């Protein structure tokens, strides 16, 4: 049985956290940016801080050491829902969009999706834009802790593969110490990479404000920008290259970053099968797109084709979703190609979305083994990852994940088409949300305003579903979850 | 090592068979229909009969009892390619289409896909139209024997699940007796159902010619028609209902039909988990579509909505692909819904395409078990089909199949978009071909003429790939196939 008191007590934490964040941005607006939107942050912040205080007092006798797996599962989904709802208030107050749209924008930020219903970013208050960027950064950190600490324990989508990867000395099998331990080791790495990214952007030519704002959404592979023109606002191939490096870092396992830093052995990146395949894929897909764009004669020289190709392949495969060219002027097949990259996904244990390279590898190996099995019907063929035999339950979990991801795309696309959106827009909108990618094409090419309210709620759900790797959310919907 | 002599000897059989078929249609044209196209059949037939004679003489010392699994795999793919190429000659000679298009039409017939590059069917020679219909019927019989006798032995896509289902007393594990045995027991069932279908169509109001012609493509779930208006040429809801019954029969395992007939126990249909789920799905999907069309106010009353809904759901889920309404006037979401039905597919061991209900069931159960596993991380949860535990290797094969099917759709759609077709047309064309469904939407809504030559060859390959359940063809592309 889920303990309602435990859950409520746990939920007071994200409420408190969101209150503190909005309080800080209220103060930033008031004293640093002086952009007259402080009230939009301070009013909701006051209510949240009060509410979290009341909850804490009311549930003070809760023993949090008794938090069960089910409480944790419930907590994960509810956290993204609750912070999504609460994070929307300043968005609604500053921009006058509807509650539905504000919550979509907020969930899009916290899940590091980066799909937006806003236009005219360049003229918006600076504190508000930074708030949006910061939500992505915070969401990214939450995701890293969640995927490194929680998913391997539950073997969600086969992630038991990564259980031994948890950083730090404590290999505890209980959830609370594991989360605390992971958070303890990873927040510093996350902060460090963000800092280096901001520094690099600054030296690459961005203003300090833009450098910080974009570092937040690069490392979290979130993809929000403070400009409508996204990363091409700066018109600098140097900045695209900087962005490439840090998007890639954001899409590689943070547990692996920790081990590399701890042992000062960069070669560990290359020794990791998933990271190696990921980098090979990025290189291969970039080459394909470069050749295609070059023979289409879209850009004057090879260098430019290569720069734009690399940036977009990396932006999409890491599910960041930055743009640097008017993609709608590219042939439709390139859009489809980039969506395909987004489905491949980044590495597990990172902020990236999509199916994840580790699952692509296992799936590829399962299929390859099936083909070989046909030629040797009696043979017992092995299936190894990183040198070790992959267990049945992991294969089942991975393949279940892949099939569910494909099925969800089909079903949610069908639902969106039911709201009146055309097929191409529906499909790319769904791909943008379940892969926490961000940009869509067709009618949703510049923003998600053309989607109906029902469609917006469906997509909001899709972002949470994809971000929590489907099964975390699905577990709440089986009757067994609510029994004994 | 594949034995080239064995393969050549084996291939003389489909060449001989195709020669005989075209000879017969030449004679039909000459003496029965008197439609002046006899030469288009007799000329290629002469060449084929001569060629098969020469091959047989040249390879007369071949010992066919030494046919290996690899020879058989090679034979399966080559048979569909060779008969596809040869079957195209009369099409090219009668209609003046290009060789590329004629081969597409021929492969489309033999794989029971039913996608067409022709228009103006109603004015074409009767012998030619019947030839097209008969190719589907023949292809359907070939498929039934292939899927009942060969796939379970190789566990292609997890079909070892059906190994015990082979009809007849001999449960031989060697391939040649197994194929002979299966063919021996199944051709009669296939013929019987076709005969009953033709009779029912005749009493439902079709001319004897149309009744026979449509029985060929109903039982084989092929979907070719002798009229551009397809099944709605007859404007009869009675005929739609007749068609429903026989499309369903064509999409249920012919091994099961055999057991029902042999034991005279129709209840066996209901006791079979796959058939039961299939019928439930058909009913459920029909109801959904009926309600949708009714609330859209598309038809005057519930009866008409129900009749059109049932017919289209059955036509698409069985991958027949008959049409009875101007689908392009329906909302886009219904087209997508029907494509979704086609992916679900019919039952294994039938002529239907798609992923097959048995794989849908296993996939659903794998996903359901994964969700439960999250709640009970230590428990060993069972996964049963038809009361028996499903082995690991079957689950892997099924899930590999599903992932490969989803991946192929994405990749082949991408390739078609590269030839300049738009996304909706590309996607539905690919779905129509890999699921051996037939009808596409968008630019390929009425026929496949708008597809470029390269696109046509890609789609021809996709039909064979889907018809032979992917892995049969893929096995030919691993280096191990060609070694020792
Ligand atoms: K993103
Ligand atoms: K068909």
Short mmCIF file of C-alpha atoms in Angstrom, two decimals, chain A residues 11 29 45 149 174 197 211 252 267 305 308 317 372 395:
data_model
loop_
_atom_site.label_atom_id
_atom_site.label_comp_id
_atom_site.label_asym_id
_atom_site.label_seq_id
_atom_site.Cartn_x
_atom_site.Cartn_y
_atom_site.Cartn_z
CA UNK A 11 6.04 16.17 -1.78
CA UNK A 29 14.05 40.63 -10.71
CA UNK A 45 6.57 31.74 -3.88
CA UNK A 149 20.01 6.19 -8.44
CA UNK A 174 18.18 0.67 -0.09
CA UNK A 197 30.26 25.49 -20.43
CA UNK A 211 26.57 32.41 -21.47
CA UNK A 252 27.07 10.98 -21.54
CA UNK A 267 40.35 6.80 -21.65
CA UNK A 305 27.75 21.93 -44.31
CA UNK A 308 25.53 22.76 -39.44
CA UNK A 317 20.60 12.84 -30.84
CA UNK A 372 22.36 -15.89 -36.62
CA UNK A 395 16.78 -8.20 -22.47
#
